[in-house]
Protein backbone atom coordinates (compact mmCIF):
# COMPACT_ATOMS: atom_id res chain seq x y z
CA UNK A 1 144.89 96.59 128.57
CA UNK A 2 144.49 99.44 125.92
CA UNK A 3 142.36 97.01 123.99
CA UNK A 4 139.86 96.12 127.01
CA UNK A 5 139.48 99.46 127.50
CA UNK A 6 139.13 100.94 124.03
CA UNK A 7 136.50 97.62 123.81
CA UNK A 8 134.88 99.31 127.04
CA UNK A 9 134.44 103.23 125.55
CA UNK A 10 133.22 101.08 122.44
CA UNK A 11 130.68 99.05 124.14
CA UNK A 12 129.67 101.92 126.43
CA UNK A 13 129.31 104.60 122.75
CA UNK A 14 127.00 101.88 121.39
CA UNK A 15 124.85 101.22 124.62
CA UNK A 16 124.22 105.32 124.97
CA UNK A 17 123.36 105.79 121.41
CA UNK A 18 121.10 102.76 121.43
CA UNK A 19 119.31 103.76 124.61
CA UNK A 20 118.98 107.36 122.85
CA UNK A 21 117.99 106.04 119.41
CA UNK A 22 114.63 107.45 118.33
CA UNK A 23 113.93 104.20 115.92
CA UNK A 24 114.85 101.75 119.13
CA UNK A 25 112.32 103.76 121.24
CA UNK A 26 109.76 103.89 118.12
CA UNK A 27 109.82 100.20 118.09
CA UNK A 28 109.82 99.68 121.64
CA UNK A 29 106.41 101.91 121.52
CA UNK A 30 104.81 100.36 118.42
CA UNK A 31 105.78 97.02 119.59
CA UNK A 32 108.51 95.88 116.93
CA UNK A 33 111.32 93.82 118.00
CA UNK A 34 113.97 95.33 116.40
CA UNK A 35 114.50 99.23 114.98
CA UNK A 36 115.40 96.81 111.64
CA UNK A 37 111.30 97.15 110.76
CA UNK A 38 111.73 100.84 110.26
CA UNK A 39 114.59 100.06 107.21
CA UNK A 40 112.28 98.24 105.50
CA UNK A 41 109.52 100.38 105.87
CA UNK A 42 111.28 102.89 104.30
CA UNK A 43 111.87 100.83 101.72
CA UNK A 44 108.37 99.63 100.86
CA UNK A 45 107.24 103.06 101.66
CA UNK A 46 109.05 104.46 98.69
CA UNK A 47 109.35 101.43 96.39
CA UNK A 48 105.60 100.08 97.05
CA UNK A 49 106.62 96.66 97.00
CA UNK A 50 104.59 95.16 99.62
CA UNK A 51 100.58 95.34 98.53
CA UNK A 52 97.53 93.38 99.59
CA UNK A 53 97.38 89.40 98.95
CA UNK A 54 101.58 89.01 98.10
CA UNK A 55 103.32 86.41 98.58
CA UNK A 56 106.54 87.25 100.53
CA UNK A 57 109.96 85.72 101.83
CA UNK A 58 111.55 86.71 104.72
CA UNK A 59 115.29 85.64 104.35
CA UNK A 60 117.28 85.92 107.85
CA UNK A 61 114.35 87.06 109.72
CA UNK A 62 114.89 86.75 113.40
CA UNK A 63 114.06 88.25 115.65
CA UNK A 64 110.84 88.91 113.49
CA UNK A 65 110.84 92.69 112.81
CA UNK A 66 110.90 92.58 109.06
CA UNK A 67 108.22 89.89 109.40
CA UNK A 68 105.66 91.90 111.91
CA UNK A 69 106.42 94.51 109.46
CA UNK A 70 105.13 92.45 106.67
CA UNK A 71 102.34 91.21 108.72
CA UNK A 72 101.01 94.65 109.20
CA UNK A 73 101.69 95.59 105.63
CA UNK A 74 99.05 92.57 104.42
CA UNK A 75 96.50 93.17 107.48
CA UNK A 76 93.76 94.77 106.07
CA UNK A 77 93.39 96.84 109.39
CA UNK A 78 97.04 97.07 109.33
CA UNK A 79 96.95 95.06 112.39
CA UNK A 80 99.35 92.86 114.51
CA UNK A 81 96.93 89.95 115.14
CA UNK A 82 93.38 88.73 113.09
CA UNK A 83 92.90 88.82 109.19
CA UNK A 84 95.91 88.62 106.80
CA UNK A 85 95.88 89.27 103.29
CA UNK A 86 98.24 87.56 101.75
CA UNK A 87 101.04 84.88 102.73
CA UNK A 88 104.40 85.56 104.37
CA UNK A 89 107.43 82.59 105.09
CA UNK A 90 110.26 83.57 107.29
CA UNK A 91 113.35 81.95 107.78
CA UNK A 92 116.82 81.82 109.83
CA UNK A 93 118.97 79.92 111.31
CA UNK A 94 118.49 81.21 114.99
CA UNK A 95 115.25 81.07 116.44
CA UNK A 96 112.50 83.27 116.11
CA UNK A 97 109.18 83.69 118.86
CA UNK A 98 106.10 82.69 116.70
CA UNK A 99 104.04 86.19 114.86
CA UNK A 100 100.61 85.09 113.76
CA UNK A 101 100.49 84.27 110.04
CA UNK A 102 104.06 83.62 109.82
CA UNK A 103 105.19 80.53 108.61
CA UNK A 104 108.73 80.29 109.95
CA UNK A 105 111.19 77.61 109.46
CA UNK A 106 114.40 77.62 111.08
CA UNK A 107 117.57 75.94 109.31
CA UNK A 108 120.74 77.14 107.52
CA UNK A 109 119.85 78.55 104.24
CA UNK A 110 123.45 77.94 102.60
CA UNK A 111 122.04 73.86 103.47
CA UNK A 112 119.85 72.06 100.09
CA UNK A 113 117.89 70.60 103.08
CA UNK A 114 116.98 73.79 104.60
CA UNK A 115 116.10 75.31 101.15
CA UNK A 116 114.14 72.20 100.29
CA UNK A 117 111.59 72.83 102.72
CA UNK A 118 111.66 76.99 101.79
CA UNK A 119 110.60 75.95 97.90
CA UNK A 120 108.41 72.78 99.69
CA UNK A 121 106.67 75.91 102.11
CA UNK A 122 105.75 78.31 98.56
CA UNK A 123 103.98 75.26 97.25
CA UNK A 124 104.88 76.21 94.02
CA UNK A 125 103.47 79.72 93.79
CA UNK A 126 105.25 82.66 92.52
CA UNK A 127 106.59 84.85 95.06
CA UNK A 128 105.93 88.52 95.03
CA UNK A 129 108.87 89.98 97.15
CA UNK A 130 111.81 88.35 98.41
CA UNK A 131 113.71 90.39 101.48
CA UNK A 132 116.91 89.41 102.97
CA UNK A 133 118.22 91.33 105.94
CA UNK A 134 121.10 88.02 106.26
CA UNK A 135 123.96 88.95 107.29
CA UNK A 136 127.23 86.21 108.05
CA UNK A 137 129.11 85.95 111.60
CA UNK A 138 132.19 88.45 110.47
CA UNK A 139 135.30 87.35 111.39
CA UNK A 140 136.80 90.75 110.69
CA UNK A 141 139.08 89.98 107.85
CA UNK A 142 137.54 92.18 104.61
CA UNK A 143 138.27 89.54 101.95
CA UNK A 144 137.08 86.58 104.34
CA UNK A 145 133.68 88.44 105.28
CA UNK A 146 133.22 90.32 101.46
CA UNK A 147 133.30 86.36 100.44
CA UNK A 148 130.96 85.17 102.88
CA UNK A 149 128.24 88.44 102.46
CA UNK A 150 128.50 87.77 98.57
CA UNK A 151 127.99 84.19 99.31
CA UNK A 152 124.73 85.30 100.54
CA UNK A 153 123.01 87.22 98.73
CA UNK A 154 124.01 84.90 95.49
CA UNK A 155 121.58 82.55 96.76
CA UNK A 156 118.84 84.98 97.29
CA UNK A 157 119.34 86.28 94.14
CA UNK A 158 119.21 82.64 92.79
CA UNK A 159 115.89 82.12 95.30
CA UNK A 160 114.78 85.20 93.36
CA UNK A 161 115.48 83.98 90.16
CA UNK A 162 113.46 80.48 90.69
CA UNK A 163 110.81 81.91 92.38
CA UNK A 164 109.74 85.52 92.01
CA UNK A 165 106.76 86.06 89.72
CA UNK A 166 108.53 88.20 86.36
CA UNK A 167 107.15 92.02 88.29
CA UNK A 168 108.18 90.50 91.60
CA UNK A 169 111.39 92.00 93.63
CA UNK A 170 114.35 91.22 96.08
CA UNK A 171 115.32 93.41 98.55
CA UNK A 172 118.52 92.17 99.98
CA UNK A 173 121.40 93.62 102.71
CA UNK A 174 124.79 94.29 101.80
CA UNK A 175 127.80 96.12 103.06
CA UNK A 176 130.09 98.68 100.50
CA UNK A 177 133.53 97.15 100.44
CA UNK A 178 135.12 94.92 98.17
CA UNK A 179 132.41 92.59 97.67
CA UNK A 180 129.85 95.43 96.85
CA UNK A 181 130.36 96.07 92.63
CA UNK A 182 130.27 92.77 92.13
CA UNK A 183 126.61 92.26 94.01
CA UNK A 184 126.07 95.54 92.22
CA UNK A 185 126.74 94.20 88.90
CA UNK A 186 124.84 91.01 89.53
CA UNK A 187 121.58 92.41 90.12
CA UNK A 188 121.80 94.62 87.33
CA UNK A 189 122.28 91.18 84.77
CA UNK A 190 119.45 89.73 87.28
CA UNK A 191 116.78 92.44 86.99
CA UNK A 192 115.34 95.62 85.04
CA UNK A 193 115.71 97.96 87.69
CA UNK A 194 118.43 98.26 90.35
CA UNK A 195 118.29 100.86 92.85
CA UNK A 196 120.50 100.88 96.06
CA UNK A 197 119.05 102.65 99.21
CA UNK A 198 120.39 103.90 102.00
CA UNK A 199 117.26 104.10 105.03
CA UNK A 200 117.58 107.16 107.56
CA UNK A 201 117.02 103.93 109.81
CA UNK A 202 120.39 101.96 108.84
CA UNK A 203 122.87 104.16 111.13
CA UNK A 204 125.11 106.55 109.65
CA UNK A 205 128.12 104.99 110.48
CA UNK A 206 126.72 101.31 109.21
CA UNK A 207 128.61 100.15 105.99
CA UNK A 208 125.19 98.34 105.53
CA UNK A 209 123.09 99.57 102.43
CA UNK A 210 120.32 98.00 100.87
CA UNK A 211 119.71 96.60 97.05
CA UNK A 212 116.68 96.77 95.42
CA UNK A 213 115.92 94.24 92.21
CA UNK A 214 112.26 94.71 90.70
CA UNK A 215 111.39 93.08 87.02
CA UNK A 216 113.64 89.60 85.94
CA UNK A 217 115.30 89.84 83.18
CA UNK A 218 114.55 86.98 80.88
């Protein structure tokens, strides 16, 4: 019974400080999904990754706020609908409600099926940005889930690798723990500059941090 209700007062702490959020009301008035959008504008805003006519992929992208983010980001009117300037391919393993100009392809990335038709979608061109906002089920057990996060972002650092144009950059989720220096360490033997960021957006309480790669090493 303690646990129900400690899972109530829980439950109940989240629900009020979502409803009071000012980045879940933001969204809700600008028409984003998800408050997600405003991390990685943050990002981009300070970084200037995202610029007219790139090519970018949207790693665990539903329910599509990173990718109407983008989708502004290349309108030349900064629009939601009508010209886009550039090419953006999303893809997760849930379902995602269709944004105009996104190419979206749903399957398990982990899968060489799934990642088959990614590489098959680029058509061979180099990528500009790579962002990953993936994130496993957690199961609660620190060495289980630090496995399973690092799991992920080693294939979108080796998506990165294959793809990215040499200037190009990854911008990819992960949580501090014990699966965090060695993500650390493997974007600094993956790219010239390395800088972890922390968004005003991502709650304060949130393990969750971002890494930013720009410049493959050769």
């Amino acid at each position: 019974m303690k646990v129900q209700t400690k899972s109530k007062k829980v439950n109940k702490a989240w629900l009020n400080d979502h409803v009071n959020d000012p980045y879940v009301r933001q969204a809700q008035a600008e028409g984003y999904r998800a408050r997600a959008a405003y991390k990685l504008k943050e990002i981009d805003e300070a970084l200037g990754l995202i610029r007219p006519g790139a090519t970018v992929v949207d790693l665990g992208s539903s329910p599509g706020a990173w990718s109407q983010y983008l989708r502004r980001r290349l309108s030349p009117q900064g629009a939601a609908v009508g010209e886009l300037d550039g090419t953006i391919i999303a893809l997760d393993l849930l379902s995602m409600e269709p944004i105009e100009g996104v190419a979206f392809i749903q399957g398990d990335f982990r899968e060489d099926e799934v990642l088959a038709r990614l590489e098959a979608a680029v058509h061979g061109r180099p990528v500009d940005v790579v962002v990953s906002d993936m994130a496993p089920n957690l199961s609660g057990i620190s060495a289980t889930d630090a496995a399973r996060i690092e799991g992920l972002v080693e294939l979108a650092v080796d998506f990165a690798r294959a793809h990215l144009r040499p200037e190009g950059a990854l911008v990819a989720k992960v949580f501090h723990g014990g699966g965090y220096e060695p993500l650390v360490k493997l974007f600094r033997s993956t790219f010239r500059t390395v800088k972890p960021f922390k968004p005003k957006a991502s709650r304060d309480r949130s393990s969750e941090t971002f890494l930013v790669g720009i410049g493959l090493k050769p």
